[in-house]
Tab-separated table of C-alpha atoms in Angstrom:
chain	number	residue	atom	x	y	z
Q	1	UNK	CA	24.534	-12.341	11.730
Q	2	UNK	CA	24.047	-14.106	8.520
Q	3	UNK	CA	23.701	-12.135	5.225
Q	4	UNK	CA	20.098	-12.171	4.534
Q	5	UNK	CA	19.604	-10.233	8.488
Q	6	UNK	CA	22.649	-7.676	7.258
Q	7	UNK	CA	21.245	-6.952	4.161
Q	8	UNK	CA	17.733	-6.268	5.787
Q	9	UNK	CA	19.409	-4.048	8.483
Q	10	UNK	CA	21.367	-2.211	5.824
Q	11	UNK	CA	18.408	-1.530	3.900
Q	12	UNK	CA	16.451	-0.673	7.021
Q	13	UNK	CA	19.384	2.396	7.883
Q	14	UNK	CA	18.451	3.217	4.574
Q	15	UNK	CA	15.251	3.824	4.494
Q	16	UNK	CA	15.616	5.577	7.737
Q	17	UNK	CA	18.080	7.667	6.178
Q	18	UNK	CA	16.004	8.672	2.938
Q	19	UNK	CA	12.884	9.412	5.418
Q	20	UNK	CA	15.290	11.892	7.191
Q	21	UNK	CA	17.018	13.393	3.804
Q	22	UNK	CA	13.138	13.678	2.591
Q	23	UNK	CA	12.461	16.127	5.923
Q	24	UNK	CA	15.316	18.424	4.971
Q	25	UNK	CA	13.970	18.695	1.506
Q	26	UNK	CA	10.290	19.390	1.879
Q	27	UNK	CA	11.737	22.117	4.891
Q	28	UNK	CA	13.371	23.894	1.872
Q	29	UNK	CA	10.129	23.158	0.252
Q	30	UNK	CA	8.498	25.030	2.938
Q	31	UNK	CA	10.754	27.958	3.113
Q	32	UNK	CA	10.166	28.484	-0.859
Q	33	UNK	CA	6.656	28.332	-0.500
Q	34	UNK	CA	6.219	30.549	2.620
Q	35	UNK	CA	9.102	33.025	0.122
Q	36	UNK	CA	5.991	32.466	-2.851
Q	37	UNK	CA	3.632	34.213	-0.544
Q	38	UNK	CA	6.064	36.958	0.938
Q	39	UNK	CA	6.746	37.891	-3.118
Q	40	UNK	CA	3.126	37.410	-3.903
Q	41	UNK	CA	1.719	39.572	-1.202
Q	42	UNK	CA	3.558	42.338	-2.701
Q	43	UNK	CA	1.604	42.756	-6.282
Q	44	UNK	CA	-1.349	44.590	-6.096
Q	45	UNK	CA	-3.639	41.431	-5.974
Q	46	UNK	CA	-6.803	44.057	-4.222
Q	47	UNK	CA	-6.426	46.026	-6.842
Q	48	UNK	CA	-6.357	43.477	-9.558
Q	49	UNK	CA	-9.636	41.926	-7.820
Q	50	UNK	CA	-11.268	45.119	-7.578
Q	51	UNK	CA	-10.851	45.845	-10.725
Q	52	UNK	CA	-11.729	42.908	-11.884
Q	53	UNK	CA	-15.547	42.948	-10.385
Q	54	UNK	CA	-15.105	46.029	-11.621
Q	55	UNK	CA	-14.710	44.960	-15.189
Q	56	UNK	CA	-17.638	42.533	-14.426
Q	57	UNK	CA	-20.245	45.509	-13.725
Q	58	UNK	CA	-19.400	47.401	-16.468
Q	59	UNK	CA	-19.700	44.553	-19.067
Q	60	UNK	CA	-23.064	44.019	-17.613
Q	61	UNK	CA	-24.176	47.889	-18.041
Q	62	UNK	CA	-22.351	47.435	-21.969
Q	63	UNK	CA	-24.886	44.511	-22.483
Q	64	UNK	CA	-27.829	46.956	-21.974
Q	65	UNK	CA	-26.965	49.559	-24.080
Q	66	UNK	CA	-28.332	50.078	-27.383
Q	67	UNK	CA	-27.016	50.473	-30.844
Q	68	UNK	CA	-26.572	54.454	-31.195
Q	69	UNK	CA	-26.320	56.445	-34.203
Q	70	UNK	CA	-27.323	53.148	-37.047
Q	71	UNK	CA	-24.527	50.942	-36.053
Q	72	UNK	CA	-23.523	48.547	-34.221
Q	73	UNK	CA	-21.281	47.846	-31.278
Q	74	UNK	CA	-19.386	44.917	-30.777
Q	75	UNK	CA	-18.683	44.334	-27.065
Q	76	UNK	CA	-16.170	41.783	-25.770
Q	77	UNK	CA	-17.550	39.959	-22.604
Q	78	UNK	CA	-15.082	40.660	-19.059
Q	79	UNK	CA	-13.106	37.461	-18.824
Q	80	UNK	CA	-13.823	37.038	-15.335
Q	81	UNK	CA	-13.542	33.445	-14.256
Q	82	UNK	CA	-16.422	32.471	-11.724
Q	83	UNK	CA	-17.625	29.275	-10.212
Q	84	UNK	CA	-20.613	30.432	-9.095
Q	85	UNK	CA	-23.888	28.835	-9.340
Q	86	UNK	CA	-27.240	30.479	-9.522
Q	87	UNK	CA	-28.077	32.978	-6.858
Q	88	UNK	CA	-24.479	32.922	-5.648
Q	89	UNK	CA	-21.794	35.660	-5.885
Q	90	UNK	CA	-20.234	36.262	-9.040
Q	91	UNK	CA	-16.438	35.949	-7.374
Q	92	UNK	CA	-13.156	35.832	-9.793
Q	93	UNK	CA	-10.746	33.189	-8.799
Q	94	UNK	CA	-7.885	34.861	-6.546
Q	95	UNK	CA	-4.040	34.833	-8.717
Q	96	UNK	CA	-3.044	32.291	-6.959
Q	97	UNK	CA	-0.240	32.434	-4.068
Q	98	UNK	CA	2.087	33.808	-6.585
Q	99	UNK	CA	-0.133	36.442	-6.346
Q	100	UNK	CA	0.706	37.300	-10.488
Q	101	UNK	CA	4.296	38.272	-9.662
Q	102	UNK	CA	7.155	36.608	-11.472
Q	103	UNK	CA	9.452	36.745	-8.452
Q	104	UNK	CA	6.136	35.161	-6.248
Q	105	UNK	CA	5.875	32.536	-9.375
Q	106	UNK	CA	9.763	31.934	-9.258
Q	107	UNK	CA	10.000	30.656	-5.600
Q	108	UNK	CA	6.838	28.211	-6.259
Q	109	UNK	CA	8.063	26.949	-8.991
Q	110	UNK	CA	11.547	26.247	-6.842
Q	111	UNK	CA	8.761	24.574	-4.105
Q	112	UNK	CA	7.304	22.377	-6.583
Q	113	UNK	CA	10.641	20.857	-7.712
Q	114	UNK	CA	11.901	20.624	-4.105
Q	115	UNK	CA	8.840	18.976	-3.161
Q	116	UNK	CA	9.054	16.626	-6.242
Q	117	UNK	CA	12.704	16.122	-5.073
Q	118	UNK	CA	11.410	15.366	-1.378
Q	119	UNK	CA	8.711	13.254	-2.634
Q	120	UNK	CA	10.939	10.922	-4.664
Q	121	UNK	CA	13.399	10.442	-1.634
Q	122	UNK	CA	10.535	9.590	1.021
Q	123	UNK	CA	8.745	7.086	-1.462
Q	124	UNK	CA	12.583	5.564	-1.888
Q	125	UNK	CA	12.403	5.260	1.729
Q	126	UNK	CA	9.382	3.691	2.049
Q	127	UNK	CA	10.595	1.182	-0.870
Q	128	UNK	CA	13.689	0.792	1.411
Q	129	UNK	CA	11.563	-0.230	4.545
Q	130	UNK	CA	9.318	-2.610	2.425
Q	131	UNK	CA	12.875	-4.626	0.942
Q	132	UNK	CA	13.778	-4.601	4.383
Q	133	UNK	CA	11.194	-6.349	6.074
Q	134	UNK	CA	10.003	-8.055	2.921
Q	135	UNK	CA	6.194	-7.291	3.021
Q	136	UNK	CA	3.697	-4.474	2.520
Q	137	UNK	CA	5.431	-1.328	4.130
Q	138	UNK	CA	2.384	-0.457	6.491
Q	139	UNK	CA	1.974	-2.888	9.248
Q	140	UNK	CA	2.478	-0.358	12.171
Q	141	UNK	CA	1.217	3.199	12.508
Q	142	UNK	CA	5.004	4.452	11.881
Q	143	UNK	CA	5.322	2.613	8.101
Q	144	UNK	CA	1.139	3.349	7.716
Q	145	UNK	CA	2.241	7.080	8.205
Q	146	UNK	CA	5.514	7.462	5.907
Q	147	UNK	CA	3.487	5.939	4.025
Q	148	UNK	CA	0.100	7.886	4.313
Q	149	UNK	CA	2.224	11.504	3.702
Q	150	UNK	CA	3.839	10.193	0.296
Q	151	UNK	CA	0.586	9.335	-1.288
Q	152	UNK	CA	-0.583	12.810	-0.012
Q	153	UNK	CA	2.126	14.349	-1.912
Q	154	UNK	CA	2.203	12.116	-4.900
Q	155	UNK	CA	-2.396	12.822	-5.130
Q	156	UNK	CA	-1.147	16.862	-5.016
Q	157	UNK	CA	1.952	16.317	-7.798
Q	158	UNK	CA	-0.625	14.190	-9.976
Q	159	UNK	CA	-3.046	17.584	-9.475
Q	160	UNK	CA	-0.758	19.931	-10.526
Q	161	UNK	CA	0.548	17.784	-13.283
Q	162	UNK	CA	-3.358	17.442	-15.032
Q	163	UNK	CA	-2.876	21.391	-14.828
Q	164	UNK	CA	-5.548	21.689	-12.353
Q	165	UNK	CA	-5.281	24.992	-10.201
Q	166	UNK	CA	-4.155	23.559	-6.373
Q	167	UNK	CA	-0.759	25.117	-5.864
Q	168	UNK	CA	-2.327	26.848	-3.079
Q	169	UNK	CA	-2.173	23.674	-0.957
Q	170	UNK	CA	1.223	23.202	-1.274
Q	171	UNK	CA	2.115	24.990	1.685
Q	172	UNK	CA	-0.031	23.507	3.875
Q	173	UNK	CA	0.343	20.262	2.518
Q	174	UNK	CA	4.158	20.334	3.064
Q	175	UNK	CA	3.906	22.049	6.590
Q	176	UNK	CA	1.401	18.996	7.507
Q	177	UNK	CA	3.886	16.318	6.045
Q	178	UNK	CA	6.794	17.649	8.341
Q	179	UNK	CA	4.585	17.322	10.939
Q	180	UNK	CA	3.832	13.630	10.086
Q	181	UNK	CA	7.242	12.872	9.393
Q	182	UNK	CA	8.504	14.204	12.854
Q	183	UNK	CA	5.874	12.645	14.625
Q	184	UNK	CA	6.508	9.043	12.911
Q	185	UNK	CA	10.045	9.357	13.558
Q	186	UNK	CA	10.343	10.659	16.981
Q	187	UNK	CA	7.073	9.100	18.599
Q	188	UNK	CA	5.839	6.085	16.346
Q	189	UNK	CA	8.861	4.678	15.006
Q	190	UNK	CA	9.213	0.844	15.009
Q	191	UNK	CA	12.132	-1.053	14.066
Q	192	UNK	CA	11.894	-3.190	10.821
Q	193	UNK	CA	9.989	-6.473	12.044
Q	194	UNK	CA	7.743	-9.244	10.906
Q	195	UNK	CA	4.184	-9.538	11.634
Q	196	UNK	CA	2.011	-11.561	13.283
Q	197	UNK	CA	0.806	-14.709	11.238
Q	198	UNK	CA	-2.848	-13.028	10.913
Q	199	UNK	CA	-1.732	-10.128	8.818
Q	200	UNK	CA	0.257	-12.096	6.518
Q	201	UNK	CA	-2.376	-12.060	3.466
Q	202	UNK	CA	-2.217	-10.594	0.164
Q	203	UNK	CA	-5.470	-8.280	1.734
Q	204	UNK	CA	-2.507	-6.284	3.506
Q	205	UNK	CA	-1.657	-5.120	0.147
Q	206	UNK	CA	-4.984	-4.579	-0.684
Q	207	UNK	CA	-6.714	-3.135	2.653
Q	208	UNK	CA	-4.180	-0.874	3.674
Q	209	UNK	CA	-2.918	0.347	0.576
Q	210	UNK	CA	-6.717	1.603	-0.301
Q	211	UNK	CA	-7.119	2.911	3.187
Q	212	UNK	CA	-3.918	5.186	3.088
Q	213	UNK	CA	-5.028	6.431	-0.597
Q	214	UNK	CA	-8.518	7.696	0.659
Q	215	UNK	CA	-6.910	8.644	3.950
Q	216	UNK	CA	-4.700	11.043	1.771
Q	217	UNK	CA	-7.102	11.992	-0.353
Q	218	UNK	CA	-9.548	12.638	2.020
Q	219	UNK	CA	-6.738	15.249	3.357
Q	220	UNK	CA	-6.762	17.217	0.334
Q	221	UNK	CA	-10.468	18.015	0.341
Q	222	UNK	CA	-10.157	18.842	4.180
Q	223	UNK	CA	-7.888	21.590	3.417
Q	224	UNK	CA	-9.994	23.139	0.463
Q	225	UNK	CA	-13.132	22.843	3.425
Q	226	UNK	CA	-11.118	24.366	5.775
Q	227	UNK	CA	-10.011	26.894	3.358
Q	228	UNK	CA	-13.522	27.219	2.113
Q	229	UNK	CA	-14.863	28.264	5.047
Q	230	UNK	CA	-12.234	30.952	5.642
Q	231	UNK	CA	-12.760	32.712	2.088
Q	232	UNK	CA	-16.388	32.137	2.753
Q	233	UNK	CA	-16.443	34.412	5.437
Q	234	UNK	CA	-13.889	36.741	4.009
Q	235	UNK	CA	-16.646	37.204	0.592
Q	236	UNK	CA	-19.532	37.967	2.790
Q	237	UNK	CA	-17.459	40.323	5.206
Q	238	UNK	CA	-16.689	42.348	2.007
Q	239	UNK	CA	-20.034	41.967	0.262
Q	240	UNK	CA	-21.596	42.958	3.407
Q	241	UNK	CA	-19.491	46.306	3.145
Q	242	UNK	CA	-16.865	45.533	5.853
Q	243	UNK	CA	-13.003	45.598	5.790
Q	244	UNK	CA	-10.882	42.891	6.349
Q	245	UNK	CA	-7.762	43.331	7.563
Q	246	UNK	CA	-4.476	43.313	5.784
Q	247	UNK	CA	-3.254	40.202	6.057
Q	248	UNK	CA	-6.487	38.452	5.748
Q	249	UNK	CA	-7.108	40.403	2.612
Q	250	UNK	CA	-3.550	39.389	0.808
Q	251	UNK	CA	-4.113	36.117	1.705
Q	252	UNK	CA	-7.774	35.492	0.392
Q	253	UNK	CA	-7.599	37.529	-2.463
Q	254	UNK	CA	-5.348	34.860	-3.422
Q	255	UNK	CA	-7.068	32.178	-3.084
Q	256	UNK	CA	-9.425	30.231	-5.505
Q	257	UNK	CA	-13.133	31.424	-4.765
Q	258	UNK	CA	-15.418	29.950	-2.595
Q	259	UNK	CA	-17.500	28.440	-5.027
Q	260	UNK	CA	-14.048	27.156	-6.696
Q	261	UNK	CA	-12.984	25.220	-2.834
Q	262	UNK	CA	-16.280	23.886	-2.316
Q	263	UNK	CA	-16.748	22.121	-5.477
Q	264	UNK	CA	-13.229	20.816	-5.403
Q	265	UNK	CA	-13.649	19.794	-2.212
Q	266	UNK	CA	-16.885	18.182	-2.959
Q	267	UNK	CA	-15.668	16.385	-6.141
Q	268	UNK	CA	-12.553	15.001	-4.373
Q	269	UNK	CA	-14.106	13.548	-1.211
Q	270	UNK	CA	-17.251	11.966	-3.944
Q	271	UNK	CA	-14.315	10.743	-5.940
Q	272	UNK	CA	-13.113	8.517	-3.240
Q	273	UNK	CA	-16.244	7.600	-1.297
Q	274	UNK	CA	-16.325	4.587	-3.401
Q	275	UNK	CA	-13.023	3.745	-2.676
Q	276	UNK	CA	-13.448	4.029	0.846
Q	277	UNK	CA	-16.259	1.683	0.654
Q	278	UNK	CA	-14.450	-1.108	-0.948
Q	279	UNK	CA	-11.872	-0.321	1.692
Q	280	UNK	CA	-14.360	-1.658	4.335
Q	281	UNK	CA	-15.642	-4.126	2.043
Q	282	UNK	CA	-12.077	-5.659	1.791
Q	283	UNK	CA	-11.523	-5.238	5.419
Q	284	UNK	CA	-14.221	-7.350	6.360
Q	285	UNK	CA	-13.349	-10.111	3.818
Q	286	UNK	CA	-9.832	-10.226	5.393
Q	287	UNK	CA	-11.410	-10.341	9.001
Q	288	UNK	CA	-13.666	-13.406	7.792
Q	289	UNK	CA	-10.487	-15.340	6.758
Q	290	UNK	CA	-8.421	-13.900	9.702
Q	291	UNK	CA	-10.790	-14.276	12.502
Q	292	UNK	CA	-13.603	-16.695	11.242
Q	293	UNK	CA	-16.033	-14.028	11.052
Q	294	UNK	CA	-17.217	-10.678	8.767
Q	295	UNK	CA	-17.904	-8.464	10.926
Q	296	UNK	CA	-17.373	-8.224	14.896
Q	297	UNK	CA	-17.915	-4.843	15.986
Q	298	UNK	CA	-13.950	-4.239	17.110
Q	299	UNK	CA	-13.400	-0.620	17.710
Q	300	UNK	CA	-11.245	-0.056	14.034
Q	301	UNK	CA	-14.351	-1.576	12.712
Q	302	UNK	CA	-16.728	0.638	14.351
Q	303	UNK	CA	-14.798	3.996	13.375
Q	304	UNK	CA	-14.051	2.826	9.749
Q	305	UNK	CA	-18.292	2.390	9.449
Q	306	UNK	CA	-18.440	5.683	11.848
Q	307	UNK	CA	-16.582	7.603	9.238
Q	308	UNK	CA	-18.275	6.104	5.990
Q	309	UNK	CA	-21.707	7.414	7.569
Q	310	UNK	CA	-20.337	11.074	7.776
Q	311	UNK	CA	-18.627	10.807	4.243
Q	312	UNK	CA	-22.031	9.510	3.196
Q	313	UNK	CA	-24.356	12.320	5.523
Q	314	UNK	CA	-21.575	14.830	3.777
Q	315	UNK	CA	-22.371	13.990	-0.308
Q	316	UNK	CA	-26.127	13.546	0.508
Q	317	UNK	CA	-25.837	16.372	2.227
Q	318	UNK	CA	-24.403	18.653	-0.690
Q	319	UNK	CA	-27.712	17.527	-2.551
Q	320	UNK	CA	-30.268	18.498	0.088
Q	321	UNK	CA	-31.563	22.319	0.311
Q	322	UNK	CA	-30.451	24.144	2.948
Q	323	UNK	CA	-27.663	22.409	3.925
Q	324	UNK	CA	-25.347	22.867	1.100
Q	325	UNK	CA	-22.308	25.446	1.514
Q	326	UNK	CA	-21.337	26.076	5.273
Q	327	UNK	CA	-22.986	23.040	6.922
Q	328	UNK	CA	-22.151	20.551	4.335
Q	329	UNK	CA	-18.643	21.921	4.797
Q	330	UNK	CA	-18.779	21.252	8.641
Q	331	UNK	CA	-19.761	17.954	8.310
Q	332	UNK	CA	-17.196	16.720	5.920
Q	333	UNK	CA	-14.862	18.453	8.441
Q	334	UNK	CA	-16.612	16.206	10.940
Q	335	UNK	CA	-16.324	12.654	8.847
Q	336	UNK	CA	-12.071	13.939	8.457
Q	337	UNK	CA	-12.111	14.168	12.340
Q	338	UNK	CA	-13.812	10.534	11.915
Q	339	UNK	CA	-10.678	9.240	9.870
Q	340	UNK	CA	-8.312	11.092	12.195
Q	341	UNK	CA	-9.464	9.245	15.136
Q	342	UNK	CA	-9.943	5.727	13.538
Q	343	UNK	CA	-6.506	5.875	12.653
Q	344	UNK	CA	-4.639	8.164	15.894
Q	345	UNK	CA	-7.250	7.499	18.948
Q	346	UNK	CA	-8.338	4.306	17.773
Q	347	UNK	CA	-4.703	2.679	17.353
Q	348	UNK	CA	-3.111	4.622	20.579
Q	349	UNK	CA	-6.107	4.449	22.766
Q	350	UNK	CA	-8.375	1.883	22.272
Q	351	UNK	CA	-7.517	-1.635	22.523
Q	352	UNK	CA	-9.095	-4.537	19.932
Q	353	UNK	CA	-8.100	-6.742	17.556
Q	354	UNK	CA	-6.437	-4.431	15.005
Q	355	UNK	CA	-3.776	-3.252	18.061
Q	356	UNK	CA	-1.378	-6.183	17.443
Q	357	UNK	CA	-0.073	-4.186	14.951
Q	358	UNK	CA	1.686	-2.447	17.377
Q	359	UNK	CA	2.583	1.772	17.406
């Protein structure tokens, strides 16, 4: 074995090695988030929130009193932070999973660092597996996904780090990139390898790269959907005079409103539409110098349009009456199921001309 084939397999144990040490991080991550909820749950976040639309009425019966006796009152306006829009509920945003405790706030600030920690160990790894094999780290579904979770978990650290209020996904975010992790490792793994002469372009770096962004990014708005839907249903239950149960209520209460997870939701997936666009764009120019032609109707091809058509139905839909709140929400469920498949079913179960990449 000469030097240059030691030093790639040396790097190659690395990376495989960091990808591991990453795992046991982000599981302490996920033990000090699930300990940020345990802590959280135990402040009095009902009470806060009742007391807080509470607050809200009785500014608006202040507003319509009158000046008595000559003078005049000054009244300070509830600072109740809503999202709503017109002819929506007037819901305060939830503390957070902290739940307003400094013990809750503690143990996620612990699962932020660890996950910052984790974060900068995987993306070592991936570095690691790129040296090794001397090309773009993603040309099998095992690099694409090592890959695809640390851009997850770098869009969420660049979140929190513009101060924007998402520390509620961290938790399910890290949970999901275990599960992605001991997937690629167990099932998908590859060892280090060159690729076929097709996929040696510079429009590796550049077609893959901005697929596993918007793939990731996409991910984020899924879970504020998802978790849209849920506190959704939890708002009307209790507008509609009904009780939740206990756990559902510790949980929601926490959580941003409604309003709040749609419109983040919304304004991530419209953020990278575009992107995901060009991503097909760039696709197809790489298939015209790889294969002589634009655009052949291979099944990777066919999903990647599929799933730009339900990102598209999803924004158009969020500007069409009637169909904005619960069924736009479905549907951009829907075009995330799209991206799921084009990447899982259409790489394991369908066979074309993107399946030389092997598993």
């Amino acid at each position: 074995m000469n030097l240059a084939a030691a030093t790639n397999e040396n790097l190659a144990n690395a990376s495989n090695t960091l990808i591991y040490s990453s795992m046991a991080v982000y599981t302490l991550a996920f033990f000090a988030h699930i300990a940020e909820w345990v802590f959280g749950s135990r402040s009095k976040v009902g009470r806060t929130a009742a007391a807080l639309n509470d607050s809200a009425a009785a500014g608006s019966t202040e507003q319509a009193r009158v000046a008595q006796g000559g003078g005049t009152t000054v009244l300070e306006r509830p600072k109740v932070v809503t999202r709503s829009a017109a002819g929506t509920r007037d819901v305060p945003d939830g503390p957070g999973a902290a739940g307003g405790t400094f013990k809750g706030d503690l143990w996620g600030r612990i699962a932020v660092s660890l996950t910052v920690l984790a974060f900068a160990v995987q993306a070592g790894g991936v570095v690691a597996r790129a040296l090794s094999v001397q090309r773009a780290p993603w040309g099998n579904m095992y690099e694409f996904s090592i890959t695809f979770s640390t851009v997850a978990v770098g869009a969420y650290l660049v979140l929190l780090a513009l101060k924007k209020n998402v520390r509620w996904i961290g938790l399910i975010l890290v949970t999901v990139v275990l599960l992605d992790l001991g997937i690629a490792t167990t099932t998908l793994y590859t060892d280090s390898d060159q690729l076929v002469p097709a996929l040696h372009s510079y429009w590796l770096w550049i077609h893959v790269s901005t697929a596993i962004i918007c793939g990731a990014v996409f991910f984020l708005g899924a879970v504020g959907t998802l978790l849209y839907l849920f506190r959704d249903s939890y708002e009307n239950k209790v507008a509609g005079g009904g009780t939740p149960g206990r756990f559902a209520t510790s949980v929601m209460d926490r959580l941003p409103a409604a309003k709040t997870l749609d419109t983040f939701s919304y304004r991530i997936n419209a953020a990278v539409f575009p992107l995901w666009t060009f991503t097909i764009i760039a696709g197809a120019i790489w298939a015209g110098d790889a294969w002589g032609r634009y655009w052949g109707w291979d099944p990777k091809e066919v999903w990647s349009f599929i799933t730009w058509v339900a990102y598209a139905a999803y924004l158009h839909a969020r500007a069409t009456a009637g169909w904005k709140g619960r069924k736009a929400a479905y549907l951009a469920l829907v075009a995330f199921g799209c991206w799921l498949f084009n990447y899982y079913g259409v790489n394991i179960f369908v066979t074309g001309k993107h399946s030389y990449a092997g598993v």
